[in-house]
Coordinates of C-alpha atoms in Angstrom, one line a residue:
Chain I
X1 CA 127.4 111.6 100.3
X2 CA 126.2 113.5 97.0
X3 CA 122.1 113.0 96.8
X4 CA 120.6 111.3 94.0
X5 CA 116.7 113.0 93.8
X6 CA 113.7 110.7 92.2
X7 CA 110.9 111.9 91.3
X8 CA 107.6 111.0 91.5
X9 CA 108.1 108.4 94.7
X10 CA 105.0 106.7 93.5
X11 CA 102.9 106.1 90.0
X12 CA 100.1 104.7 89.3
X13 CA 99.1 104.1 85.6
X14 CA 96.3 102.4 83.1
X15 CA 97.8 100.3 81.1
X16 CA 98.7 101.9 77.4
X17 CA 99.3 105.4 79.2
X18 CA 102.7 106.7 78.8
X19 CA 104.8 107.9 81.4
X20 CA 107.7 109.6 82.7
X21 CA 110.2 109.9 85.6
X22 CA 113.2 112.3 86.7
X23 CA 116.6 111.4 88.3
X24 CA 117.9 114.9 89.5
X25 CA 122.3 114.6 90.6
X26 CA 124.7 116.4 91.3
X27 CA 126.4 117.5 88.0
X28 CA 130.1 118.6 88.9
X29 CA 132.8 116.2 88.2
X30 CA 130.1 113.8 86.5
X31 CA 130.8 110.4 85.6
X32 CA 128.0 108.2 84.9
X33 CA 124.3 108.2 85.6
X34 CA 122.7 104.4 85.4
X35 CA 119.0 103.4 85.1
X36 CA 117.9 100.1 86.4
X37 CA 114.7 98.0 86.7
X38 CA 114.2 96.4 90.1
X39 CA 111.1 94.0 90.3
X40 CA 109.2 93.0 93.4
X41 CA 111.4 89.9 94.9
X42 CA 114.3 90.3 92.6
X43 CA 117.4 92.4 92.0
X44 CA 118.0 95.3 90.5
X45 CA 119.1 95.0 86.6
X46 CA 120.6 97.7 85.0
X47 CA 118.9 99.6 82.1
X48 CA 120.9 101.9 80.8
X49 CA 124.7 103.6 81.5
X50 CA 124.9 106.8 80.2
X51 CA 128.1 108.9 80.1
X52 CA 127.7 111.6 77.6
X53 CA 125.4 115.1 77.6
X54 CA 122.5 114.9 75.4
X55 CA 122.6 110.6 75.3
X56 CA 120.1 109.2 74.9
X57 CA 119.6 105.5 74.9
X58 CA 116.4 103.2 74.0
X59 CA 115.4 100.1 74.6
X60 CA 112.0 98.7 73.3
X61 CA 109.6 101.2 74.8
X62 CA 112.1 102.5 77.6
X63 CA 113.9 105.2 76.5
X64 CA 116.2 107.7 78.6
X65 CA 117.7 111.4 78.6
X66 CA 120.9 112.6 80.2
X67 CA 121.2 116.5 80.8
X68 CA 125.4 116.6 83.0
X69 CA 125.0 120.3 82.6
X70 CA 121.8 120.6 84.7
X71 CA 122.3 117.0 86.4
X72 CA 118.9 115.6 85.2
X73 CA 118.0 112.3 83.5
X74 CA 114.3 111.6 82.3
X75 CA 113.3 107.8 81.9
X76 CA 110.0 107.4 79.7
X77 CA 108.1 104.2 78.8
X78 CA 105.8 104.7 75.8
X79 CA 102.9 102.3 76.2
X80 CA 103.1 100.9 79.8
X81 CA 101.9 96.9 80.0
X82 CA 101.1 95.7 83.3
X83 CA 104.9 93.9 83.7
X84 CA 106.7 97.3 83.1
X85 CA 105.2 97.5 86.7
X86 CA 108.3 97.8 88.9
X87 CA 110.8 100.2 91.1
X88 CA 113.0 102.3 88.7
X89 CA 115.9 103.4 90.3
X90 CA 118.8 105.6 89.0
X91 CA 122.5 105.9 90.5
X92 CA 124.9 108.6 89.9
X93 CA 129.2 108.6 89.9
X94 CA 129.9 112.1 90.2
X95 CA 132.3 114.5 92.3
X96 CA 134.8 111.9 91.4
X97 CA 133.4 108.8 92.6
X98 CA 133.0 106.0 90.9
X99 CA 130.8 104.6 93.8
X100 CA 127.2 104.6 92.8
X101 CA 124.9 106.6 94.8
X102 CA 121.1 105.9 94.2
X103 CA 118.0 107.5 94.4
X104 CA 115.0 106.2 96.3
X105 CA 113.6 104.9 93.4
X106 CA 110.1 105.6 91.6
X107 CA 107.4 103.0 91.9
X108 CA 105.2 102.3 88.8
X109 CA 102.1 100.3 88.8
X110 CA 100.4 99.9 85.6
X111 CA 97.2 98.7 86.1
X112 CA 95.0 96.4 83.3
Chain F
X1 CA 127.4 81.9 84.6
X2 CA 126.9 82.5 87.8
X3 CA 127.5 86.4 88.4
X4 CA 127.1 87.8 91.6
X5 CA 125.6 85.0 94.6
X6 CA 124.7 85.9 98.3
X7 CA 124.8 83.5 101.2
X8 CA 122.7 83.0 102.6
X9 CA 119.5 83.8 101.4
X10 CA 117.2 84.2 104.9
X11 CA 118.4 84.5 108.2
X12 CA 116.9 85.1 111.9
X13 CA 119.3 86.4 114.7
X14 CA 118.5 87.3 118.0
X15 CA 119.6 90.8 119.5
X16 CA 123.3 90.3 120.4
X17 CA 124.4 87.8 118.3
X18 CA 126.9 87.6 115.4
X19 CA 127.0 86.9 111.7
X20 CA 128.8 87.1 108.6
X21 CA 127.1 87.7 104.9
X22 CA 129.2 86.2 102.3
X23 CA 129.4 87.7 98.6
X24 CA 131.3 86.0 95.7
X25 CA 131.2 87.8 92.5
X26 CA 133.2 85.6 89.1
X27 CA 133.7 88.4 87.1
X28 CA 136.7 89.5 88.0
X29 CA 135.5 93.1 89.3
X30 CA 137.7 95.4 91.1
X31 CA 134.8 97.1 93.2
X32 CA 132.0 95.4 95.3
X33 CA 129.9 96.9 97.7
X34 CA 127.5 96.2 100.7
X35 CA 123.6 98.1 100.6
X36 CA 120.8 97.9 102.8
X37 CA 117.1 98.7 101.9
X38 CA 114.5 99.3 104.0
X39 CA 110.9 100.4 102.9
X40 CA 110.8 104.2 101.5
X41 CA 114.9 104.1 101.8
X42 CA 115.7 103.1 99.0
X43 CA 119.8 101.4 98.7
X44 CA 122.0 102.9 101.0
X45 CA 125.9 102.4 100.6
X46 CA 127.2 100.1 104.3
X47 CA 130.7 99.7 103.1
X48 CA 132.4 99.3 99.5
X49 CA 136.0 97.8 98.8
X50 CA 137.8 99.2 95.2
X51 CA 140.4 96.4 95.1
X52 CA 141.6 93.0 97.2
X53 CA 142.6 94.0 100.4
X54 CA 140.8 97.5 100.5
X55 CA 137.5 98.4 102.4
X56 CA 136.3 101.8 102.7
X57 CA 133.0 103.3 104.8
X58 CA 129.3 103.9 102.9
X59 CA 126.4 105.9 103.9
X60 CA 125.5 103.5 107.1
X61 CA 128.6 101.7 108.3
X62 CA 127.7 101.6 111.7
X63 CA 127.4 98.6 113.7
X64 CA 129.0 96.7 110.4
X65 CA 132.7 95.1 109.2
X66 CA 133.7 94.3 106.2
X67 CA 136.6 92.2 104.6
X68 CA 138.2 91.8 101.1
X69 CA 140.9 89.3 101.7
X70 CA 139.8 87.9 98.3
X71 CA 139.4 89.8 94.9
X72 CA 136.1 87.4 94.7
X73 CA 134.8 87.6 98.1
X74 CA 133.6 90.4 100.1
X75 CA 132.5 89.6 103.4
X76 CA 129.9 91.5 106.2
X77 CA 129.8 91.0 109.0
X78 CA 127.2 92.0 112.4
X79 CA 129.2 91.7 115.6
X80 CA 126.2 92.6 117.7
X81 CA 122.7 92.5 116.1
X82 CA 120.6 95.1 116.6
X83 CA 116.7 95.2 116.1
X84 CA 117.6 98.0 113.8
X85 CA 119.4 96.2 111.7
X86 CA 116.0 94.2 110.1
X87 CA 116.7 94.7 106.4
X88 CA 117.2 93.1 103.2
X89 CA 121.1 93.4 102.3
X90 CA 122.4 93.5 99.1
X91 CA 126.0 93.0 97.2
X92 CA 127.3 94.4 94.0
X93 CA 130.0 94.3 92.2
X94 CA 131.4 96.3 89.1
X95 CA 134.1 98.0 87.8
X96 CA 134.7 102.0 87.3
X97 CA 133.3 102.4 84.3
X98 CA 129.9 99.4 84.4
X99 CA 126.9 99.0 85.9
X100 CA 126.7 97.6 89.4
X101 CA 125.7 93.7 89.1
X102 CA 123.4 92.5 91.9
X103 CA 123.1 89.3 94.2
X104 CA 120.0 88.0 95.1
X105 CA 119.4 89.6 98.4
X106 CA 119.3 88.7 102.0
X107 CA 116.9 88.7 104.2
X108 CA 117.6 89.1 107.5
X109 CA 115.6 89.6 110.9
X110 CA 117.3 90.5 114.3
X111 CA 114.6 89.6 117.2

């Protein structure tokens, strides 16, 4: 079982502040590194796959870095509004899986 | 379009008995898999099948079976409940080279 690290396990933001989190995994034999959304009651949607170093993929005010060499991803939001609040999680293929392992996810409350 | 769909959606079992979670997924994925979360866990992998006919062991497998007699369906199933098996499970599907693609959840509560 390869572990997938997030960090911070918690956040708590006012609303227009800016913000970011880290997925730290494993980077031999890397395959993908995915970034979803997962809202209170819901399931989790995916944000972004990313397969490539130095990707980086946007999406409205969520953005997202992939470091393989160093096995790092940074997720940013630029601007948080109060329903960006939600669990971000990130999953990792590596060590020639294709089976996602995931993180425990970062919490983000943005308050109004 | 219906994706990925759970069933069912709540369930209470008392200690001992049995059960079986259904996922059907209509997009043709090869891979599906089986998670629980529990509070400050996060998803952790039960059991995950990469074709029809093919089941293979997660993170948690214990006290859980699975079946993929159908490329759509991937069943799992509680012989025994446990107390410890309290949890909200969910299925996925996907392919290699995709996102995982997530059922609504199920709920369920072993007293």
């Amino acid at each position: 079982i390869l572990n997938v690290e997030q960090s911070p396990q918690s956040l708590h933001v006012q609303e227009g502040d800016s913000t970011n989190f880290t997925c730290s995994f494993p980077s031999s034999n890397f395959y993908a590194l995915h970034w979803y959304r997962w809202e209170t009651a819901k399931s989790p949607e995916a944000l972004f796959v990313m397969t490539l170093n130095g990707d980086e993929k946007k999406k409205g005010r969520i953005s997202a870095t992939l470091n393989t060499k160093e096995g790092y991803s940074y997720l940013y939001i630029k601007g948080s509004q109060p329903e960006d609040s939600a669990t971000y999680l990130c999953a990792s293929k590596s060590g020639g899986s294709y089976i996602p392992t995931f993180g425990r996810g970062t919490s983000l409350i943005v308050h109004p | 379009n219906a994706g990925v769909t759970q069933t069912p959606k709540f369930r209470v079992l008392k200690t001992g008995q049995s059960m079986t979670l259904l996922c059907a997924q209509d997009m043709n994925h090869e891979y599906m898999y089986w998670y629980r979360q529990d509070p400050g866990m996060g998803l952790r992998l039960i059991h995950y099948s990469v074709g029809e006919g093919t089941t293979a062991k997660g993170e948690v497998p214990d006290g859980y079976n699975v079946s993929r007699l159908k490329k759509q369906n991937f069943l799992l199933g509680l012989e025994s409940a446990a107390p410890s098996q309290t949890s909200v499970y969910f299925c996925a599907s996907g392919t290699g080279s995709t996102e995982a693609f997530f059922g609504q959840g199920t709920r369920l509560t072993v007293v």
